[in-house]
Coordinates of N, CA and C and ligand atoms in Angstrom, one line a residue:
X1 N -31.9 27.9 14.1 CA -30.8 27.5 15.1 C -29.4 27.7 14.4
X2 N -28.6 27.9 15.3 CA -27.1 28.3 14.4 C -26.4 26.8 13.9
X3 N -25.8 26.8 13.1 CA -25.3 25.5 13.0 C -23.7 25.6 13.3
X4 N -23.9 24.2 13.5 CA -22.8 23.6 14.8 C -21.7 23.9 13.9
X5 N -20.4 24.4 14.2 CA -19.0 24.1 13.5 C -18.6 23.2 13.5
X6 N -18.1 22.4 13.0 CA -17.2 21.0 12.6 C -16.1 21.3 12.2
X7 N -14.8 21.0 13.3 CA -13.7 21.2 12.6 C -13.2 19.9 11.7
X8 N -12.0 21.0 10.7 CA -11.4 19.7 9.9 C -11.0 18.3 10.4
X9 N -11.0 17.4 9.6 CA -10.4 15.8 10.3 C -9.1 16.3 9.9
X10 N -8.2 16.3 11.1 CA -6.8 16.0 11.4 C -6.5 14.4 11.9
X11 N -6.4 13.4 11.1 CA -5.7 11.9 11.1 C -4.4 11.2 10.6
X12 N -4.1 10.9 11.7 CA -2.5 10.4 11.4 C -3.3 9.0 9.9
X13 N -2.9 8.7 8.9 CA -3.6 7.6 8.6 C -2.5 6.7 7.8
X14 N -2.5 5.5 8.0 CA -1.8 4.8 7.4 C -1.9 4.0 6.9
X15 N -0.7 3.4 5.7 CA -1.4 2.7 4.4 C -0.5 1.2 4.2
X16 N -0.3 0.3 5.2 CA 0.7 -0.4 5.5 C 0.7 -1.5 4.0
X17 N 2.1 -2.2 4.3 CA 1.8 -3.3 2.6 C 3.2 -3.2 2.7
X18 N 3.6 -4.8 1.8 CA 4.6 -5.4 1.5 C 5.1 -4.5 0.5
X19 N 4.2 -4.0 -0.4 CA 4.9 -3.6 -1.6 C 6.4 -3.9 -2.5
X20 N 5.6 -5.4 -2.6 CA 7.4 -5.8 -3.3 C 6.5 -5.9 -4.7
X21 N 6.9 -5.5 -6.0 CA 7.0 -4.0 -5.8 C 5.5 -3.2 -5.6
X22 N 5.6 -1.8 -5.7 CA 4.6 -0.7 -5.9 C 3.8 -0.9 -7.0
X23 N 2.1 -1.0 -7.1 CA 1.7 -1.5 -8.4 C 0.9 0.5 -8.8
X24 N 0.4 0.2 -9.8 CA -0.9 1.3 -10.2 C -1.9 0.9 -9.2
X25 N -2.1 0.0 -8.9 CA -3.6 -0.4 -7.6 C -2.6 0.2 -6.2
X26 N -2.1 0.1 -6.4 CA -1.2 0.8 -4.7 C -1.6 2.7 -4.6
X27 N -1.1 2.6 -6.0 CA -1.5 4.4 -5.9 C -2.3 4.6 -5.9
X28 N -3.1 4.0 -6.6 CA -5.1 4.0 -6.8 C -5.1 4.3 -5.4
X29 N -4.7 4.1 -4.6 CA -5.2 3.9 -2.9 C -4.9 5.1 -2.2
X30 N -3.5 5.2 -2.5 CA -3.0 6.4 -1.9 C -3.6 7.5 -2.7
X31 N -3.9 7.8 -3.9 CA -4.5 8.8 -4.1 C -5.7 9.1 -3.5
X32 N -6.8 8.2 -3.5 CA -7.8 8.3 -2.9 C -7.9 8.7 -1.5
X33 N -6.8 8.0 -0.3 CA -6.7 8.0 0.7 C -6.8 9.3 1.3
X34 N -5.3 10.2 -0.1 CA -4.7 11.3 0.5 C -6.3 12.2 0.1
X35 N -7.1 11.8 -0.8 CA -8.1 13.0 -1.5 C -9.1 13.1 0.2
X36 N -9.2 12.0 0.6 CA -10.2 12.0 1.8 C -9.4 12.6 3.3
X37 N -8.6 12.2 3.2 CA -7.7 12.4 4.8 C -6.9 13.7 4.4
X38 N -6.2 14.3 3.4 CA -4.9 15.4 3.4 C -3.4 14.7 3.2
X39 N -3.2 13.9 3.9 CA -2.1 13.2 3.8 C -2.0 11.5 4.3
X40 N -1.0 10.8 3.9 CA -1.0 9.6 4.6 C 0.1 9.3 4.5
X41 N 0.6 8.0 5.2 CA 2.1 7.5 5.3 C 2.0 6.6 4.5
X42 N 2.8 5.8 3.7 CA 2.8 4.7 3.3 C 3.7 3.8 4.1
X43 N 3.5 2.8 5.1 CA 4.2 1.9 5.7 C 4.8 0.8 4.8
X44 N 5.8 0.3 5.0 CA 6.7 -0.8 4.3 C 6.6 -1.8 5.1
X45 N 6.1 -2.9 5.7 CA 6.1 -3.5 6.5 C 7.7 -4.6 6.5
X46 N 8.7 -4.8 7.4 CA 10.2 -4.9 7.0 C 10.3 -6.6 7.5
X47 N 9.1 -7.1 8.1 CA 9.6 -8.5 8.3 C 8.2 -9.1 7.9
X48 N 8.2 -9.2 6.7 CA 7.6 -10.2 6.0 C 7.3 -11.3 5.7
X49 N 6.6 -12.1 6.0 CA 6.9 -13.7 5.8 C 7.0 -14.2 4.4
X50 N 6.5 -13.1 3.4 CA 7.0 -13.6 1.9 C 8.3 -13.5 1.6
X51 N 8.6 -14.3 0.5 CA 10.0 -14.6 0.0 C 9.6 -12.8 -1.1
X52 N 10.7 -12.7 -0.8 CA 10.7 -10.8 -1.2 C 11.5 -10.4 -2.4
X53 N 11.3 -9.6 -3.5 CA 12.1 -9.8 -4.4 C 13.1 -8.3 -4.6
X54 N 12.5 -7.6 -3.6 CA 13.5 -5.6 -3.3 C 13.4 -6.0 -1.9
X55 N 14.7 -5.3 -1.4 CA 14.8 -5.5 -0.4 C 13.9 -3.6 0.2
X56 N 13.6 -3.8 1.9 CA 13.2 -2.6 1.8 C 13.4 -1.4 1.5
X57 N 14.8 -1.4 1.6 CA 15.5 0.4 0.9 C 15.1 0.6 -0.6
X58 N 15.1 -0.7 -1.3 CA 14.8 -0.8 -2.7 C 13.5 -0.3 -2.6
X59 N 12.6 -0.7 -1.9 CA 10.7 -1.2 -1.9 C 11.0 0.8 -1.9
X60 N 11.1 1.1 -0.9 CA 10.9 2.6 -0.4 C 11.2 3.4 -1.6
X61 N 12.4 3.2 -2.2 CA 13.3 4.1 -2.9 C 12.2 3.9 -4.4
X62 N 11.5 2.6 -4.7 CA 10.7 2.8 -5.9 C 9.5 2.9 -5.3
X63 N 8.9 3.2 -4.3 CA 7.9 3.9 -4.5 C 7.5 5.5 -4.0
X64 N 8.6 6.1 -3.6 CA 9.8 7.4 -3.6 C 9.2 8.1 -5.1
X65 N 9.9 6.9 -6.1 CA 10.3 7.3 -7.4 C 8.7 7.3 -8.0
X66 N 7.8 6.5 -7.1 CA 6.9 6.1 -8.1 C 5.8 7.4 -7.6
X67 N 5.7 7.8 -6.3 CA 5.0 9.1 -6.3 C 5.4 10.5 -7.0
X68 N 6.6 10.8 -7.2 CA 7.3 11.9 -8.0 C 7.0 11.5 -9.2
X69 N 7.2 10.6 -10.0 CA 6.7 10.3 -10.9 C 5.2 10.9 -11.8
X70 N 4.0 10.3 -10.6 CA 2.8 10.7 -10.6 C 2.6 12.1 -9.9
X71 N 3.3 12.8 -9.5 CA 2.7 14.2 -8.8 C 2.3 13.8 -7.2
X72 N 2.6 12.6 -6.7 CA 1.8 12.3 -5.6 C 2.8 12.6 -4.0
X73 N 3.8 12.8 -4.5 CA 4.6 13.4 -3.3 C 3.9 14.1 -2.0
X74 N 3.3 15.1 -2.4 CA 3.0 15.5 -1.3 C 2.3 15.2 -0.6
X75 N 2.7 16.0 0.2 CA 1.4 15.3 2.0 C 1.3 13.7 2.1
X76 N 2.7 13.0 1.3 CA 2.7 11.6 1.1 C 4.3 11.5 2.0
X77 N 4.3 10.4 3.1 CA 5.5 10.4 3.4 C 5.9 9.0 3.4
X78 N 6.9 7.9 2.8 CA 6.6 6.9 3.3 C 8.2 6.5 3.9
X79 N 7.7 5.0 5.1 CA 8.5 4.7 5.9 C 8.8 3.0 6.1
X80 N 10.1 2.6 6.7 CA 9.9 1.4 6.8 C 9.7 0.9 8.3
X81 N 9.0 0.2 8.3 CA 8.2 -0.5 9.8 C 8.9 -1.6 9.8
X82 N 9.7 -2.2 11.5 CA 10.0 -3.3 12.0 C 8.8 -3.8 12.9
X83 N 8.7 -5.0 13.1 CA 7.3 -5.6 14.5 C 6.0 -5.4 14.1
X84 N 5.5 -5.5 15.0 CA 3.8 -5.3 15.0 C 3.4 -3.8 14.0
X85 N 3.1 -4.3 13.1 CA 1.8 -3.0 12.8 C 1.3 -2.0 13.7
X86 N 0.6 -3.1 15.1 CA 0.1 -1.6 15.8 C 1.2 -1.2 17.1
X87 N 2.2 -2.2 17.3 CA 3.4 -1.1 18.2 C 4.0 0.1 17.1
X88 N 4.0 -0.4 15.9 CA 4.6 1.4 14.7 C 3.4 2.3 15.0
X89 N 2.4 1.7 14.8 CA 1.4 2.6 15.0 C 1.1 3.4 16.4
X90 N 1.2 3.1 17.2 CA 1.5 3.7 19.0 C 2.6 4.6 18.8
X91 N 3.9 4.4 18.4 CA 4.5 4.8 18.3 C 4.2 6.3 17.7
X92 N 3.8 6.3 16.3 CA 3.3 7.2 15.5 C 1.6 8.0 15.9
X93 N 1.8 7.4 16.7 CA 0.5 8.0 17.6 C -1.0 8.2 16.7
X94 N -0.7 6.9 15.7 CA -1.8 7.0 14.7 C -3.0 6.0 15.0
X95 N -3.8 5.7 14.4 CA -5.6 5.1 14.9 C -6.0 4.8 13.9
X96 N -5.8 4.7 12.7 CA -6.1 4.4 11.6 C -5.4 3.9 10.1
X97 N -6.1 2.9 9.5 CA -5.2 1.8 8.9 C -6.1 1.7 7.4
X98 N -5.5 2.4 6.4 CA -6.2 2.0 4.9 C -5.5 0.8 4.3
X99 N -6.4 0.0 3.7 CA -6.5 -1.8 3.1 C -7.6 -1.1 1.5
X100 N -6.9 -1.4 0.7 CA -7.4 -1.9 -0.7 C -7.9 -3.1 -0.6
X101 N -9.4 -3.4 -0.8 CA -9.9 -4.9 -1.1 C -10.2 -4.8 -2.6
X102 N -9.8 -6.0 -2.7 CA -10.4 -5.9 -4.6 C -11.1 -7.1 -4.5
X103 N -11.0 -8.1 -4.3 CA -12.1 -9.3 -4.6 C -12.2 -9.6 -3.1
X104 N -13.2 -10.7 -3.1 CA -13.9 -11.2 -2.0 C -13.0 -11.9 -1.4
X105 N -11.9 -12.6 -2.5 CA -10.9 -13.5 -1.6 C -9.7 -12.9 -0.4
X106 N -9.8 -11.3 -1.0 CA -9.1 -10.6 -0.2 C -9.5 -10.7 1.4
X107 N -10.8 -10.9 1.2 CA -11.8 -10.1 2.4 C -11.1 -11.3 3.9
X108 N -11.4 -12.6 3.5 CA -11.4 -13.1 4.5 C -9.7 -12.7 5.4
X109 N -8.7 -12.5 4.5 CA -7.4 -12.5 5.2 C -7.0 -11.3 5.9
X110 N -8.1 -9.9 5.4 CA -8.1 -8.8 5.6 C -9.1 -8.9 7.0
X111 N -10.0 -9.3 7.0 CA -11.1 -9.4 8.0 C -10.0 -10.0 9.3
X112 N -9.5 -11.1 9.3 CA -8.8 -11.7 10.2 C -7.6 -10.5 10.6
X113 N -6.8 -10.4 9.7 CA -5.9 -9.3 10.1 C -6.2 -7.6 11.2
X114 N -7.8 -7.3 10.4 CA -7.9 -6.6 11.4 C -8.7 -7.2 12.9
X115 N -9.1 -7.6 12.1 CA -9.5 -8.1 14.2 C -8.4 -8.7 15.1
X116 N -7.4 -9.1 14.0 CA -6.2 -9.7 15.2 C -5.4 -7.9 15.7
X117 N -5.4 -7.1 14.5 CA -4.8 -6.0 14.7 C -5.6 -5.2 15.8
X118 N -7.0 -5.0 16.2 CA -7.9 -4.6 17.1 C -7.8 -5.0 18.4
X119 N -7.7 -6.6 18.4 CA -7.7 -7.2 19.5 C -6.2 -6.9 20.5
X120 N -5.0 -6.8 19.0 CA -3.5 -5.7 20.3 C -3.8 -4.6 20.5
X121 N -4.6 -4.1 19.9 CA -4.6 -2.4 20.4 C -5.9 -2.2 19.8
X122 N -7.3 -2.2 20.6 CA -8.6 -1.6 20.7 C -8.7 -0.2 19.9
X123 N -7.6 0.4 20.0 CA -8.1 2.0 19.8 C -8.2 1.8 18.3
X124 N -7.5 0.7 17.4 CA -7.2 1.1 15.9 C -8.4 0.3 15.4
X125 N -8.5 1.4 14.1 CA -9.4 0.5 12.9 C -8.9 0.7 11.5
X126 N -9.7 0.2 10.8 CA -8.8 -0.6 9.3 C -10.0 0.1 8.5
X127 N -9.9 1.1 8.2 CA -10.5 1.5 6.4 C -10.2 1.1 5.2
X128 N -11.4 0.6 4.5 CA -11.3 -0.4 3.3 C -11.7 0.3 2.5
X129 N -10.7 0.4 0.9 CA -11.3 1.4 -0.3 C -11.3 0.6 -1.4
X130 N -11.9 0.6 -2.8 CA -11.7 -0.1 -3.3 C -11.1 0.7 -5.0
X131 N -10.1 -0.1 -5.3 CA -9.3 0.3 -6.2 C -10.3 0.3 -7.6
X132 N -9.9 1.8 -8.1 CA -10.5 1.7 -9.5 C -10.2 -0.3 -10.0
X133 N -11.5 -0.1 -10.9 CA -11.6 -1.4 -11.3 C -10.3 -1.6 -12.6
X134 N -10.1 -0.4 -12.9 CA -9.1 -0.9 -14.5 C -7.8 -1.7 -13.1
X135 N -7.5 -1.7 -11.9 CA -6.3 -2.1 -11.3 C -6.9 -3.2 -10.6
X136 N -7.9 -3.7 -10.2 CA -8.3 -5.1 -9.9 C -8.0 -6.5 -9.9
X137 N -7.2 -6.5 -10.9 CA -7.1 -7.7 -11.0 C -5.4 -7.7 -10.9
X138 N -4.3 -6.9 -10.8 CA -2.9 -6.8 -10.3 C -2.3 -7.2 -9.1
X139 N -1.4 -7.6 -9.0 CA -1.1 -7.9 -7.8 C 0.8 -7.8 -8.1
X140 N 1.6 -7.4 -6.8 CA 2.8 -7.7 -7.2 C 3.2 -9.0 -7.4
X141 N 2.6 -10.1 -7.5 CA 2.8 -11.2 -8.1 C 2.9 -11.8 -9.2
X142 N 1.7 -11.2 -9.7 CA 1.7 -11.3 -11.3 C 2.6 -10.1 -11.7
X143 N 2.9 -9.2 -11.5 CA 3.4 -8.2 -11.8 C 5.0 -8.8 -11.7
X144 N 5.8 -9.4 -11.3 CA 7.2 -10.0 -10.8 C 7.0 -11.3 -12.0
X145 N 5.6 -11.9 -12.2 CA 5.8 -12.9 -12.9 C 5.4 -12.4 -14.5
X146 N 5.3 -11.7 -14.7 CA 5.0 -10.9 -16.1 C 6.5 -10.7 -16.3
X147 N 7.4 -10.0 -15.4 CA 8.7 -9.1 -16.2 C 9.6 -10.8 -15.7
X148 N 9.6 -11.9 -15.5 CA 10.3 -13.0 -14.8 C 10.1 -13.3 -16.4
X149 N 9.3 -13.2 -16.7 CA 8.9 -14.0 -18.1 C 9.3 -13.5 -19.4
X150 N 9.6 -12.2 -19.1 CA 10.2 -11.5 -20.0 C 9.2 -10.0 -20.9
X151 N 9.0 -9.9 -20.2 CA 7.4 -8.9 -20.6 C 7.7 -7.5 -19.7
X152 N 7.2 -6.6 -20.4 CA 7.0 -5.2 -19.2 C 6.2 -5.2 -18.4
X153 N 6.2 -5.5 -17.3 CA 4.2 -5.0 -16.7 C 3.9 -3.5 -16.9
X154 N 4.1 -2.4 -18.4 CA 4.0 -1.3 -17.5 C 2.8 -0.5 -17.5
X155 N 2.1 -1.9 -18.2 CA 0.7 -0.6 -17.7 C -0.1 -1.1 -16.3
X156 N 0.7 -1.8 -15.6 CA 0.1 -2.2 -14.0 C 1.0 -1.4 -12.9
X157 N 2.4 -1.0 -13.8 CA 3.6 -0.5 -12.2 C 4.0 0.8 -13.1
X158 N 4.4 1.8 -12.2 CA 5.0 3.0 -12.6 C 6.1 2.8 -13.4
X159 N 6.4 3.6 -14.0 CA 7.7 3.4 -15.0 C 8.8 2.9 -14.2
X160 N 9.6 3.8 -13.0 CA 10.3 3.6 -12.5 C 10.6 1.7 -12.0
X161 N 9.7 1.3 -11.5 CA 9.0 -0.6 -11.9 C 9.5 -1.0 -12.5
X162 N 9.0 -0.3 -13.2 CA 9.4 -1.5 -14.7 C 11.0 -1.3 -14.4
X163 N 11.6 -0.1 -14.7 CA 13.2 0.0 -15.0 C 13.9 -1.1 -13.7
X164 N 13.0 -1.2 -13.0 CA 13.5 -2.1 -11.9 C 13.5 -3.8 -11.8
X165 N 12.5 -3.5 -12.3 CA 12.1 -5.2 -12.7 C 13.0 -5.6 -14.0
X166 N 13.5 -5.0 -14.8 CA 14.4 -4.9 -15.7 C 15.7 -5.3 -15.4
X167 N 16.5 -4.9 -14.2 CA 17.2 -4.3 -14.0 C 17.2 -6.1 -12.9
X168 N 16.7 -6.4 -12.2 CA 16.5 -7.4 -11.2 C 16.5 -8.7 -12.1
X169 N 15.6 -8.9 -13.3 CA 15.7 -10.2 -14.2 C 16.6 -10.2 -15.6
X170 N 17.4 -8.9 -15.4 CA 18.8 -9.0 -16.2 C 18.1 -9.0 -17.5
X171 N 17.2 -7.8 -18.1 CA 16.3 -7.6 -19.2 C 16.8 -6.3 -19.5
X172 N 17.7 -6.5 -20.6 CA 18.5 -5.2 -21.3 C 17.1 -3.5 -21.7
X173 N 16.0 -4.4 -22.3 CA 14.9 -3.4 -22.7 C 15.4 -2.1 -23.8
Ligands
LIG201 N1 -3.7 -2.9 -5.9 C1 -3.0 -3.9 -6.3 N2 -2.6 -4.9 -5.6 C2 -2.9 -4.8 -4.3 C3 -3.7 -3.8 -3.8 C4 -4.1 -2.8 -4.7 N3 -4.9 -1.8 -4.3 N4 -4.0 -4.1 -2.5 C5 -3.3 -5.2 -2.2 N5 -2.7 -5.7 -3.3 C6 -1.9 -6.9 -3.4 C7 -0.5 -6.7 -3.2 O1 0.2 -6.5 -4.4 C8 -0.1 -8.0 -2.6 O2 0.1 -9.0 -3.7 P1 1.0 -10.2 -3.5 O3 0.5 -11.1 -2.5 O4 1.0 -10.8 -4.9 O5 2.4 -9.6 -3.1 C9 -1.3 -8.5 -1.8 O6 -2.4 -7.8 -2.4 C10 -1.3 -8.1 -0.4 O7 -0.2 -7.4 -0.1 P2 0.0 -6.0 0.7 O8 -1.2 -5.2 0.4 O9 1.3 -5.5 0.3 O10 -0.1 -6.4 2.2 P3 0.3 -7.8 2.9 O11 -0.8 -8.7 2.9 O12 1.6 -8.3 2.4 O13 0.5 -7.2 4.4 C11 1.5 -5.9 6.1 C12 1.6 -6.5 4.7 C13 2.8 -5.2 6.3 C14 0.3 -4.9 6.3 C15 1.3 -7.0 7.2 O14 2.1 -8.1 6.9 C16 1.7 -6.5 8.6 O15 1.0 -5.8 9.2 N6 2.9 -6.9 9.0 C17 3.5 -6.5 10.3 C18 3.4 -7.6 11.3 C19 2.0 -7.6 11.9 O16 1.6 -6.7 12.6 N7 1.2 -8.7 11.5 C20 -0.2 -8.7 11.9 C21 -0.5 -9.3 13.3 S1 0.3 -10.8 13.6

């Protein structure tokens, strides 16, 4: 029997997040993402309910710096998002939503988020990958509270990070 053609997956895919800042587990993601899909967007989400420590032009512009950095530019485009997740997403005429889980505690707030994100717009779903383990236990929190403290985080955030986080808690370096 002849076998069936399968064309390539062409997917808008997107990789939404606060990213205050950009960690090594962030890229862990997008690298992966881009190795399975071709390309992805990195969304900035712009109305946050956390107390934020870059403002978005800042958020974008280091993680801008933090894919040139690593080689990851390409077929990488990232943007900043106002409102709903899935009205940017209609907009961008995309269907699909990558989430880093690392521990189980992530799960429950990620579970809730996509089904509230499903339940406004049925068409989308939420792909879960999981970050090399050496980035597991990171978060931009501890990462803000490492350089707050007086410390580099730089083996958790791209160089460019660190120069930023330096630069934000008035840390000559
Ligand atoms: N490596 C390292 N850290 C990771 C990670 C990974 N692979 N994946 C997640 N994290 C961390 C982040 O650093 C962050 O840590 P922090 O809490 O210390 O800052 C935390 O996990 C989760 O943050 P993030 O992944 O940036 O996403 P978020 O939970 O802040 O969600 C949006 C951001 C933009 C996706 C979400 O708020 C959103 O969709 N907003 C738009 C409004 C909307 O549609 N809301 C939903 C319906 S009401």
């Amino acid at each position: 029997m002849p076998q069936k053609k399968v064309s390539p997956i062409k997917t808008v895919v997107v990789y939404p997040g606060t990213f205050d800042p950009v960690t090594n587990g962030h890229l862990d993601i997008v690298t992966r993402a881009r190795r399975l899909f071709g390309s992805v967007i990195i969304a900035i989400g712009a109305d946050s309910p956390k107390v934020l420590l870059f403002s978005s032009e800042e958020r974008l512009r280091l993680i801008e710096e933090a894919l040139s950095e690593s080689s990851l530019s390409e077929s990488v485009r990232v943007e900043i998002f106002n409102g709903l997740l899935v009205d940017y997403l209609k907009r961008l005429g995309a269907k699909v939503v990558i989430r880093g889980l690392r521990f189980i505690s992530d799960y429950e707030f990620e579970l809730q988020m996509a089904l509230i994100n499903r339940h406004l717009n049925d068409e989308m779903d939420t792909i879960y990958m999981m970050p090399d383990e050496r980035h597991i236990h990171i978060s931009s929190t501890i990462v803000k509270e490492i350089a707050r403290l007086g410390r580099d985080p730089y083996e958790f955030v791209p160089r460019a990070v660190v120069r930023a986080l330096r630069a934000k808690y008035g840390q000559s370096g």
